[in-house]
Amino acid sequence: MATKGLVLYLISAFSVAISSVIFVTHYQRRQFHQNSNLSSLNSALSDTQRVWPELEFGWRIVVATLIGFLGSAFGTVGGVGGGGIFVPMLTLIVGFDTKSAAALSKCMIMAASASSVWYNLRVQHPSKDVPILDYELALLFQPMLMLGITIGVALSVVFPYWLITILIIILFLGTSSRSFCRGIIMWKEETLLNKELAKQRDTFVNSRGELLIDTEYEPLSPREEKSLMQTMSSNLKWKKLLLLTILWVAFVLFQILKNDIAACSTWYWVLTLVQFPVAFGVFGYEALKLYEEGKKRKIAGNTESVCEASIEFTPITLSFCALCGLLGGTVGGLLGSGGGFILGPLLLEIGVIPQVASATATFVMLFSSSLSVVEFYFLHRFPFTFALYLMSVSLMAGFWGQYFVRKLVAFLKRASLIVFILSGVIFASALTMGVIGIEKSIQMINDHEFMGFLDFCSNQ
């Protein structure tokens, strides 16, 4: 599978980046010791200067509002959140420091995801009489994403800025290029299918008028119209939603309890480590369920997929999903994105149609991003007033972005538009965050600033 190669590439690049920063840290520490300037080293290690501009009307706020609205609208449609656009906007235009910008970015993603989920609850599945939100995949990926979020948020106060920039460029360019190639394939197949449907329109629509993409995608038009209440009722699976909420509450409680405990104390590490069996327990429960159901269907000769994904759920593919979820969450917490930069393209890779992939990725991001907001709040990483304003902008953008793009997709009968939006948002994020990150890293080198890992315990 091409996605496995991409993930192995990302892991290798991540390992090389970590190794290089360890070398830099060791070298700079040795230089500080040789100069007998330990106070300078301690000052550099604890340098977490906050820059919080006042919320005042002006051109900066106007531009930030416009970019925030468009970023939230397109980000939620693509299922990636838009954090890669928000962070550069908040640092370059508004003037926040990078780590505060990452925290505010999570607030915007949470708000946009909430309004997007509300919109999707009112929408029918494009081809089947099932929820447009795939709860099975949400339960599979959410535990690992949330575990990754806690790891990423912790690492965000430790990792040097230049390392984060390298990870952004590697990750975003890889996922955007892969998504763009998939969008081109889908566009070509949609063009052929639309021509066939046009020929048959005067006689009889071919069986159900299917829109086949990668031999798995179904028609863009629902088979029958439902009322708003019927649609919302069918999209809400209360038992699965309750399980997802319980998992979210458990992780939030862990963060609240950790906030009242000294960093790196015994109980701090106990509460940190206990999150691992909780996450792996829920993931294991859902993974076993999908594996057993898939096995039963295979024995019975039933070729229908267990969920929206078209892959066979084997121990290898399930382990791969766990790895991707953990990686996506870690990157989300580290970079201030929603984890959708991996989850969105991944859902497409395993055969989920764009409409369901977007809705499900946004649904999962609502839980993961809100967890990050809670963690950043207890770390006092963002100004509350500014956060409320930006969240209100994203709240409106998430709903209307979904509304207009979904209408356009239904009118043109081209679900590939969602994939192109996803690819475009990721690529724009790579450009903006990469350019700004490289510029700042060069400045840090010229100023002879400390370029290694910061101390974990003193920066929590």
Tab-separated table of C-alpha atoms in Angstrom:
chain	number	residue	atom	x	y	z
A	1	MET	CA	0.000	0.000	0.000
A	2	ALA	CA	1.308	3.424	-0.966
A	3	THR	CA	0.226	4.875	2.379
A	4	LYS	CA	2.453	2.454	4.268
A	5	GLY	CA	5.429	3.646	2.254
A	6	LEU	CA	4.533	7.255	3.009
A	7	VAL	CA	4.250	6.576	6.753
A	8	LEU	CA	7.570	4.696	6.794
A	9	TYR	CA	9.104	7.686	5.006
A	10	LEU	CA	7.684	10.060	7.623
A	11	ILE	CA	8.921	7.891	10.503
A	12	SER	CA	12.422	7.696	8.993
A	13	ALA	CA	12.520	11.459	8.467
A	14	PHE	CA	11.265	12.002	12.027
A	15	SER	CA	14.033	9.755	13.392
A	16	VAL	CA	16.719	11.597	11.423
A	17	ALA	CA	15.381	14.942	12.652
A	18	ILE	CA	15.406	13.776	16.281
A	19	SER	CA	18.939	12.422	15.956
A	20	SER	CA	20.161	15.700	14.502
A	21	VAL	CA	18.626	17.783	17.258
A	22	ILE	CA	20.174	15.510	19.911
A	23	PHE	CA	23.545	16.159	18.304
A	24	VAL	CA	22.907	19.924	18.246
A	25	THR	CA	21.803	19.876	21.887
A	26	HIS	CA	24.912	17.974	22.968
A	27	TYR	CA	27.202	20.274	20.971
A	28	GLN	CA	25.681	23.483	22.304
A	29	ARG	CA	25.680	22.222	25.886
A	30	ARG	CA	29.392	21.414	25.548
A	31	GLN	CA	30.049	24.890	24.167
A	32	PHE	CA	28.211	26.475	27.080
A	33	HIS	CA	30.212	24.415	29.587
A	34	GLN	CA	33.501	25.242	27.886
A	35	ASN	CA	32.639	28.913	28.217
A	36	SER	CA	31.677	28.377	31.889
A	37	ASN	CA	28.441	30.212	31.245
A	38	LEU	CA	25.886	27.943	32.896
A	39	SER	CA	23.559	30.815	33.680
A	40	SER	CA	23.277	31.607	29.966
A	41	LEU	CA	22.421	27.985	29.243
A	42	ASN	CA	19.725	27.888	31.908
A	43	SER	CA	18.315	31.140	30.563
A	44	ALA	CA	18.222	29.750	27.045
A	45	LEU	CA	16.612	26.503	28.169
A	46	SER	CA	13.849	28.343	29.979
A	47	ASP	CA	13.188	30.827	27.190
A	48	THR	CA	9.489	30.533	26.552
A	49	GLN	CA	8.673	34.190	26.063
A	50	ARG	CA	5.005	34.919	25.475
A	51	VAL	CA	3.819	37.601	23.105
A	52	TRP	CA	0.092	38.299	23.457
A	53	PRO	CA	-1.118	41.330	21.471
A	54	GLU	CA	-4.211	43.204	22.608
A	55	LEU	CA	-7.524	42.538	20.851
A	56	GLU	CA	-7.943	45.905	19.126
A	57	PHE	CA	-9.719	46.711	15.869
A	58	GLY	CA	-7.316	47.402	13.028
A	59	TRP	CA	-6.028	46.037	9.744
A	60	ARG	CA	-4.323	43.120	11.494
A	61	ILE	CA	-7.584	41.914	13.011
A	62	VAL	CA	-9.445	42.407	9.729
A	63	VAL	CA	-6.901	40.370	7.741
A	64	ALA	CA	-6.704	37.708	10.461
A	65	THR	CA	-10.504	37.434	10.495
A	66	LEU	CA	-10.640	36.972	6.724
A	67	ILE	CA	-7.867	34.371	6.671
A	68	GLY	CA	-9.338	32.616	9.702
A	69	PHE	CA	-12.768	32.430	8.072
A	70	LEU	CA	-11.462	31.049	4.771
A	71	GLY	CA	-9.031	28.702	6.496
A	72	SER	CA	-11.764	27.288	8.744
A	73	ALA	CA	-14.212	26.952	5.854
A	74	PHE	CA	-11.859	25.072	3.539
A	75	GLY	CA	-10.076	23.247	6.358
A	76	THR	CA	-13.208	21.626	7.718
A	77	VAL	CA	-14.427	20.693	4.229
A	78	GLY	CA	-11.127	18.924	3.589
A	79	GLY	CA	-11.212	17.355	7.037
A	80	VAL	CA	-7.833	18.794	8.065
A	81	GLY	CA	-8.844	21.669	10.343
A	82	GLY	CA	-6.599	24.406	8.942
A	83	GLY	CA	-4.027	24.649	11.718
A	84	GLY	CA	-1.221	24.976	9.195
A	85	ILE	CA	-2.780	28.231	8.012
A	86	PHE	CA	-3.827	29.583	11.406
A	87	VAL	CA	-0.408	29.357	13.076
A	88	PRO	CA	1.464	31.474	10.456
A	89	MET	CA	-1.446	33.935	10.361
A	90	LEU	CA	-1.378	34.386	14.132
A	91	THR	CA	2.400	34.799	14.275
A	92	LEU	CA	3.100	36.811	11.137
A	93	ILE	CA	0.017	39.059	11.013
A	94	VAL	CA	-1.351	39.270	14.559
A	95	GLY	CA	2.010	38.981	16.318
A	96	PHE	CA	1.643	36.033	18.714
A	97	ASP	CA	4.610	33.885	19.655
A	98	THR	CA	4.659	30.488	17.948
A	99	LYS	CA	3.556	28.351	20.872
A	100	SER	CA	0.665	30.634	21.797
A	101	ALA	CA	-0.359	30.658	18.123
A	102	ALA	CA	-0.433	26.851	18.123
A	103	ALA	CA	-2.734	26.901	21.157
A	104	LEU	CA	-5.077	29.475	19.589
A	105	SER	CA	-5.058	27.429	16.398
A	106	LYS	CA	-6.495	24.503	18.342
A	107	CYS	CA	-9.283	26.742	19.658
A	108	MET	CA	-10.203	27.715	16.095
A	109	ILE	CA	-10.094	24.104	14.898
A	110	MET	CA	-12.344	23.020	17.761
A	111	ALA	CA	-14.942	25.689	16.952
A	112	ALA	CA	-14.882	25.006	13.199
A	113	SER	CA	-15.143	21.262	13.805
A	114	ALA	CA	-18.128	21.722	16.128
A	115	SER	CA	-20.126	23.717	13.568
A	116	SER	CA	-19.065	21.338	10.790
A	117	VAL	CA	-20.262	18.323	12.756
A	118	TRP	CA	-23.560	20.087	13.415
A	119	TYR	CA	-23.974	20.638	9.684
A	120	ASN	CA	-23.041	17.047	8.804
A	121	LEU	CA	-25.606	15.676	11.246
A	122	ARG	CA	-28.223	17.274	9.002
A	123	VAL	CA	-26.864	15.622	5.823
A	124	GLN	CA	-27.677	12.191	4.421
A	125	HIS	CA	-25.067	9.695	3.318
A	126	PRO	CA	-24.543	10.235	-0.434
A	127	SER	CA	-25.402	6.651	-1.392
A	128	LYS	CA	-26.414	4.407	1.513
A	129	ASP	CA	-28.970	4.369	4.281
A	130	VAL	CA	-26.260	4.705	6.944
A	131	PRO	CA	-24.872	7.664	8.959
A	132	ILE	CA	-22.543	9.993	7.106
A	133	LEU	CA	-20.328	9.823	10.213
A	134	ASP	CA	-18.514	6.486	10.366
A	135	TYR	CA	-18.592	5.750	14.082
A	136	GLU	CA	-16.630	2.518	13.706
A	137	LEU	CA	-13.655	4.329	12.192
A	138	ALA	CA	-14.039	7.147	14.716
A	139	LEU	CA	-13.798	4.644	17.576
A	140	LEU	CA	-10.808	3.035	15.907
A	141	PHE	CA	-8.783	6.218	15.438
A	142	GLN	CA	-9.906	8.518	18.263
A	143	PRO	CA	-8.153	6.706	21.174
A	144	MET	CA	-4.783	6.776	19.430
A	145	LEU	CA	-5.275	10.357	18.260
A	146	MET	CA	-6.042	11.535	21.781
A	147	LEU	CA	-3.077	9.653	23.189
A	148	GLY	CA	-0.913	11.232	20.508
A	149	ILE	CA	-2.327	14.667	21.344
A	150	THR	CA	-1.131	14.411	24.957
A	151	ILE	CA	2.313	13.362	23.752
A	152	GLY	CA	2.437	16.128	21.148
A	153	VAL	CA	1.388	18.876	23.550
A	154	ALA	CA	4.117	17.787	25.987
A	155	LEU	CA	6.701	17.755	23.209
A	156	SER	CA	5.608	21.173	21.944
A	157	VAL	CA	7.233	22.894	24.917
A	158	VAL	CA	10.451	20.918	24.466
A	159	PHE	CA	11.112	20.707	20.716
A	160	PRO	CA	13.208	23.477	19.143
A	161	TYR	CA	11.529	25.627	16.532
A	162	TRP	CA	13.708	24.502	13.610
A	163	LEU	CA	12.874	20.832	14.237
A	164	ILE	CA	9.157	21.595	14.160
A	165	THR	CA	9.691	23.396	10.849
A	166	ILE	CA	11.417	20.340	9.338
A	167	LEU	CA	8.594	18.079	10.451
A	168	ILE	CA	6.009	20.454	8.967
A	169	ILE	CA	7.679	20.486	5.559
A	170	ILE	CA	8.185	16.709	5.425
A	171	LEU	CA	4.712	15.810	6.616
A	172	PHE	CA	2.635	18.395	4.760
A	173	LEU	CA	4.352	18.059	1.385
A	174	GLY	CA	4.099	14.281	1.524
A	175	THR	CA	0.398	14.146	2.386
A	176	SER	CA	-0.613	16.998	0.074
A	177	SER	CA	1.097	15.486	-2.974
A	178	ARG	CA	-0.451	12.089	-2.311
A	179	SER	CA	-3.923	13.598	-1.900
A	180	PHE	CA	-3.528	15.674	-5.072
A	181	CYS	CA	-2.635	12.580	-7.117
A	182	ARG	CA	-5.683	10.777	-5.741
A	183	GLY	CA	-7.865	13.768	-6.609
A	184	ILE	CA	-6.662	13.700	-10.228
A	185	ILE	CA	-7.512	9.992	-10.515
A	186	MET	CA	-10.971	10.600	-9.081
A	187	TRP	CA	-11.579	13.576	-11.403
A	188	LYS	CA	-10.799	11.484	-14.484
A	189	GLU	CA	-13.088	8.659	-13.368
A	190	GLU	CA	-15.876	11.100	-12.565
A	191	THR	CA	-15.523	12.623	-16.039
A	192	LEU	CA	-15.920	9.217	-17.685
A	193	LEU	CA	-18.885	8.335	-15.504
A	194	ASN	CA	-20.647	11.657	-16.126
A	195	LYS	CA	-20.327	11.078	-19.863
A	196	GLU	CA	-21.875	7.616	-19.516
A	197	LEU	CA	-24.725	8.956	-17.397
A	198	ALA	CA	-25.374	11.714	-19.918
A	199	LYS	CA	-25.808	9.130	-22.657
A	200	GLN	CA	-28.279	7.122	-20.585
A	201	ARG	CA	-30.244	10.076	-19.241
A	202	ASP	CA	-32.747	10.011	-22.116
A	203	THR	CA	-33.536	6.338	-21.582
A	204	PHE	CA	-32.921	4.811	-18.186
A	205	VAL	CA	-30.305	5.606	-15.620
A	206	ASN	CA	-27.842	2.740	-15.312
A	207	SER	CA	-29.071	0.655	-12.332
A	208	ARG	CA	-28.753	3.215	-9.495
A	209	GLY	CA	-26.692	5.880	-11.312
A	210	GLU	CA	-23.576	4.927	-9.391
A	211	LEU	CA	-20.576	7.193	-9.087
A	212	LEU	CA	-17.707	4.707	-8.871
A	213	ILE	CA	-14.321	5.944	-7.736
A	214	ASP	CA	-11.572	3.396	-7.184
A	215	THR	CA	-14.344	0.771	-7.631
A	216	GLU	CA	-15.625	1.569	-4.160
A	217	TYR	CA	-17.349	4.948	-4.359
A	218	GLU	CA	-21.103	5.144	-4.576
A	219	PRO	CA	-23.561	7.655	-6.071
A	220	LEU	CA	-23.489	11.301	-5.090
A	221	SER	CA	-27.281	11.560	-4.796
A	222	PRO	CA	-29.211	9.922	-1.909
A	223	ARG	CA	-31.581	7.124	-2.850
A	224	GLU	CA	-34.462	8.750	-1.012
A	225	GLU	CA	-35.035	12.062	0.688
A	226	LYS	CA	-35.575	12.201	4.446
A	227	SER	CA	-36.846	14.923	6.693
A	228	LEU	CA	-34.370	16.884	8.800
A	229	MET	CA	-35.339	15.056	11.995
A	230	GLN	CA	-35.102	11.665	10.294
A	231	THR	CA	-31.659	12.504	8.947
A	232	MET	CA	-30.360	13.700	12.316
A	233	SER	CA	-31.834	10.674	14.032
A	234	SER	CA	-30.134	8.293	11.611
A	235	ASN	CA	-26.811	10.129	11.941
A	236	LEU	CA	-26.804	9.958	15.739
A	237	LYS	CA	-25.702	6.624	17.192
A	238	TRP	CA	-26.064	7.320	20.874
A	239	LYS	CA	-24.221	4.282	22.259
A	240	LYS	CA	-21.146	4.880	20.141
A	241	LEU	CA	-21.309	8.612	20.773
A	242	LEU	CA	-21.482	7.909	24.517
A	243	LEU	CA	-18.390	5.713	24.343
A	244	LEU	CA	-16.489	8.397	22.455
A	245	THR	CA	-17.580	11.006	25.002
A	246	ILE	CA	-16.571	8.821	27.957
A	247	LEU	CA	-13.118	8.383	26.442
A	248	TRP	CA	-12.847	12.144	25.930
A	249	VAL	CA	-13.939	12.850	29.515
A	250	ALA	CA	-11.372	10.359	30.835
A	251	PHE	CA	-8.539	12.103	29.014
A	252	VAL	CA	-9.773	15.527	30.131
A	253	LEU	CA	-9.834	14.353	33.757
A	254	PHE	CA	-6.268	13.133	33.394
A	255	GLN	CA	-5.208	16.605	32.259
A	256	ILE	CA	-7.120	18.321	35.084
A	257	LEU	CA	-5.521	16.073	37.696
A	258	LYS	CA	-2.064	16.544	36.177
A	259	ASN	CA	-2.509	20.316	36.374
A	260	ASP	CA	-2.575	20.204	40.190
A	261	ILE	CA	0.501	17.992	40.422
A	262	ALA	CA	4.129	19.057	40.240
A	263	ALA	CA	5.695	18.339	36.864
A	264	CYS	CA	7.809	15.186	36.726
A	265	SER	CA	6.674	14.031	40.172
A	266	THR	CA	5.724	10.398	40.769
A	267	TRP	CA	1.978	11.014	40.428
A	268	TYR	CA	2.585	13.130	37.333
A	269	TRP	CA	4.149	10.163	35.577
A	270	VAL	CA	1.496	7.779	36.905
A	271	LEU	CA	-1.307	9.902	35.419
A	272	THR	CA	0.645	10.259	32.190
A	273	LEU	CA	1.344	6.560	31.760
A	274	VAL	CA	-2.162	5.406	32.736
A	275	GLN	CA	-3.467	7.060	29.569
A	276	PHE	CA	-1.697	4.420	27.486
A	277	PRO	CA	-3.692	1.372	28.687
A	278	VAL	CA	-6.926	3.391	28.448
A	279	ALA	CA	-6.263	4.370	24.835
A	280	PHE	CA	-5.005	0.940	23.801
A	281	GLY	CA	-7.932	-0.712	25.609
A	282	VAL	CA	-10.586	1.198	23.634
A	283	PHE	CA	-8.634	0.786	20.406
A	284	GLY	CA	-8.215	-2.950	21.056
A	285	TYR	CA	-11.941	-3.354	21.725
A	286	GLU	CA	-12.909	-1.697	18.441
A	287	ALA	CA	-10.106	-3.392	16.487
A	288	LEU	CA	-11.167	-6.833	17.725
A	289	LYS	CA	-14.770	-6.057	16.859
A	290	LEU	CA	-13.875	-5.059	13.282
A	291	TYR	CA	-11.568	-8.057	12.885
A	292	GLU	CA	-14.171	-10.578	14.083
A	293	GLU	CA	-16.962	-9.041	11.994
A	294	GLY	CA	-14.780	-9.003	8.894
A	295	LYS	CA	-13.782	-12.607	9.475
A	296	LYS	CA	-17.420	-13.707	9.832
A	297	ARG	CA	-18.437	-11.924	6.630
A	298	LYS	CA	-15.541	-13.442	4.730
A	299	ILE	CA	-16.509	-16.952	5.823
A	300	ALA	CA	-20.141	-16.288	4.893
A	301	GLY	CA	-19.089	-15.026	1.467
A	302	ASN	CA	-20.322	-11.495	2.206
A	303	THR	CA	-18.159	-8.994	0.302
A	304	GLU	CA	-19.715	-5.924	1.969
A	305	SER	CA	-17.259	-3.894	4.047
A	306	VAL	CA	-17.645	-3.788	7.825
A	307	CYS	CA	-17.501	0.013	7.702
A	308	GLU	CA	-16.867	2.667	5.054
A	309	ALA	CA	-13.269	1.526	4.587
A	310	SER	CA	-12.708	-0.969	1.772
A	311	ILE	CA	-9.647	-2.614	3.331
A	312	GLU	CA	-9.596	-5.991	5.052
A	313	PHE	CA	-9.117	-5.581	8.806
A	314	THR	CA	-6.203	-7.857	9.600
A	315	PRO	CA	-3.768	-7.575	12.544
A	316	ILE	CA	-1.287	-5.843	10.206
A	317	THR	CA	-3.736	-3.242	8.873
A	318	LEU	CA	-5.122	-2.607	12.353
A	319	SER	CA	-1.604	-2.057	13.722
A	320	PHE	CA	-0.999	0.294	10.819
A	321	CYS	CA	-4.146	2.254	11.738
A	322	ALA	CA	-2.963	2.497	15.341
A	323	LEU	CA	0.401	3.824	14.208
A	324	CYS	CA	-1.186	6.409	11.915
A	325	GLY	CA	-3.585	7.554	14.635
A	326	LEU	CA	-0.770	7.944	17.153
A	327	LEU	CA	1.404	9.762	14.625
A	328	GLY	CA	-1.455	12.052	13.583
A	329	GLY	CA	-2.278	12.965	17.169
A	330	THR	CA	1.347	13.626	18.080
A	331	VAL	CA	1.791	15.879	15.063
A	332	GLY	CA	-1.494	17.615	15.871
A	333	GLY	CA	-0.455	18.382	19.437
A	334	LEU	CA	3.058	19.369	18.401
A	335	LEU	CA	2.233	21.635	15.474
A	336	GLY	CA	-1.106	23.042	16.559
A	337	SER	CA	-2.990	21.232	13.777
A	338	GLY	CA	-6.004	19.007	14.269
A	339	GLY	CA	-4.438	15.691	13.380
A	340	GLY	CA	-6.524	15.735	10.214
A	341	PHE	CA	-3.432	16.257	8.057
A	342	ILE	CA	-2.860	12.532	8.462
A	343	LEU	CA	-6.361	11.259	9.228
A	344	GLY	CA	-8.057	12.933	6.245
A	345	PRO	CA	-5.691	11.540	3.581
A	346	LEU	CA	-5.563	8.198	5.399
A	347	LEU	CA	-9.339	7.733	5.261
A	348	LEU	CA	-9.218	8.347	1.515
A	349	GLU	CA	-6.401	5.846	1.138
A	350	ILE	CA	-8.387	3.059	2.808
A	351	GLY	CA	-11.351	3.586	0.476
A	352	VAL	CA	-13.657	5.987	2.301
A	353	ILE	CA	-15.574	8.286	-0.068
A	354	PRO	CA	-14.628	11.994	0.234
A	355	GLN	CA	-17.916	13.143	1.811
A	356	VAL	CA	-17.732	10.537	4.580
A	357	ALA	CA	-13.968	10.958	4.990
A	358	SER	CA	-14.405	14.704	5.501
A	359	ALA	CA	-17.314	14.304	7.928
A	360	THR	CA	-15.632	11.551	9.949
A	361	ALA	CA	-12.235	13.284	10.125
A	362	THR	CA	-13.898	16.506	11.297
A	363	PHE	CA	-15.951	14.553	13.842
A	364	VAL	CA	-12.830	12.936	15.307
A	365	MET	CA	-11.005	16.295	15.270
A	366	LEU	CA	-13.725	17.787	17.434
A	367	PHE	CA	-12.737	15.439	20.246
A	368	SER	CA	-8.971	15.610	19.725
A	369	SER	CA	-8.788	19.392	19.270
A	370	SER	CA	-10.986	20.049	22.307
A	371	LEU	CA	-8.653	17.883	24.376
A	372	SER	CA	-5.728	20.008	23.190
A	373	VAL	CA	-7.625	23.189	24.100
A	374	VAL	CA	-8.135	21.883	27.630
A	375	GLU	CA	-4.440	21.015	27.947
A	376	PHE	CA	-3.304	24.372	26.563
A	377	TYR	CA	-5.767	26.169	28.841
A	378	PHE	CA	-4.250	24.608	31.949
A	379	LEU	CA	-0.796	25.475	30.631
A	380	HIS	CA	-2.007	29.126	30.268
A	381	ARG	CA	-0.907	29.167	26.641
A	382	PHE	CA	-3.529	31.495	25.086
A	383	PRO	CA	-5.449	34.686	25.986
A	384	PHE	CA	-9.075	33.827	26.656
A	385	THR	CA	-10.656	36.937	25.054
A	386	PHE	CA	-8.734	36.538	21.815
A	387	ALA	CA	-9.619	32.848	21.754
A	388	LEU	CA	-13.349	33.585	22.057
A	389	TYR	CA	-13.238	36.019	19.140
A	390	LEU	CA	-11.352	33.663	16.840
A	391	MET	CA	-13.590	30.760	17.819
A	392	SER	CA	-16.697	32.749	16.878
A	393	VAL	CA	-15.199	33.407	13.426
A	394	SER	CA	-14.357	29.732	12.937
A	395	LEU	CA	-17.769	28.653	14.208
A	396	MET	CA	-19.533	30.477	11.382
A	397	ALA	CA	-16.935	29.508	8.777
A	398	GLY	CA	-17.153	25.792	9.531
A	399	PHE	CA	-20.903	25.664	8.906
A	400	TRP	CA	-21.043	27.824	5.786
A	401	GLY	CA	-17.957	26.246	4.286
A	402	GLN	CA	-19.592	22.834	4.514
A	403	TYR	CA	-22.854	24.211	3.145
A	404	PHE	CA	-21.473	25.843	-0.019
A	405	VAL	CA	-18.950	23.159	-0.924
A	406	ARG	CA	-21.433	20.314	-0.408
A	407	LYS	CA	-23.928	22.110	-2.626
A	408	LEU	CA	-21.244	22.568	-5.273
A	409	VAL	CA	-20.237	18.902	-5.080
A	410	ALA	CA	-23.862	17.783	-5.486
A	411	PHE	CA	-24.415	20.154	-8.412
A	412	LEU	CA	-21.246	19.222	-10.321
A	413	LYS	CA	-21.346	15.569	-9.233
A	414	ARG	CA	-17.659	15.701	-8.433
A	415	ALA	CA	-16.629	14.493	-4.979
A	416	SER	CA	-13.009	14.982	-6.043
A	417	LEU	CA	-13.442	18.698	-5.244
A	418	ILE	CA	-13.230	17.778	-1.556
A	419	VAL	CA	-9.952	15.952	-2.164
A	420	PHE	CA	-8.494	18.923	-4.055
A	421	ILE	CA	-9.516	21.245	-1.212
A	422	LEU	CA	-7.849	18.911	1.281
A	423	SER	CA	-4.664	18.822	-0.812
A	424	GLY	CA	-4.696	22.590	-1.314
A	425	VAL	CA	-5.072	23.390	2.379
A	426	ILE	CA	-2.221	21.057	3.313
A	427	PHE	CA	0.052	22.453	0.592
A	428	ALA	CA	-0.731	26.057	1.576
A	429	SER	CA	0.101	25.134	5.163
A	430	ALA	CA	3.430	23.642	4.071
A	431	LEU	CA	4.332	26.851	2.233
A	432	THR	CA	3.309	29.330	4.911
A	433	MET	CA	4.647	27.451	7.933
A	434	GLY	CA	7.745	26.270	6.073
A	435	VAL	CA	8.793	29.701	4.825
A	436	ILE	CA	8.171	31.393	8.167
A	437	GLY	CA	9.863	28.572	10.046
A	438	ILE	CA	12.979	28.640	7.882
A	439	GLU	CA	13.230	32.435	8.177
A	440	LYS	CA	12.967	32.345	11.951
A	441	SER	CA	15.408	29.438	12.260
A	442	ILE	CA	18.012	31.326	10.203
A	443	GLN	CA	17.542	34.324	12.473
A	444	MET	CA	18.051	32.130	15.546
A	445	ILE	CA	21.267	30.760	14.049
A	446	ASN	CA	22.556	34.271	13.323
A	447	ASP	CA	21.708	35.346	16.875
A	448	HIS	CA	23.507	32.259	18.280
A	449	GLU	CA	20.396	31.146	20.154
A	450	PHE	CA	20.121	27.740	21.777
A	451	MET	CA	18.979	25.249	19.084
A	452	GLY	CA	18.573	22.071	21.118
A	453	PHE	CA	15.861	20.493	23.230
A	454	LEU	CA	14.479	22.587	26.077
A	455	ASP	CA	14.171	21.098	29.555
A	456	PHE	CA	10.957	19.085	29.857
A	457	CYS	CA	10.195	19.474	33.548
A	458	SER	CA	10.918	23.205	33.885
A	459	ASN	CA	8.778	24.072	30.852
A	460	GLN	CA	5.599	22.171	31.776
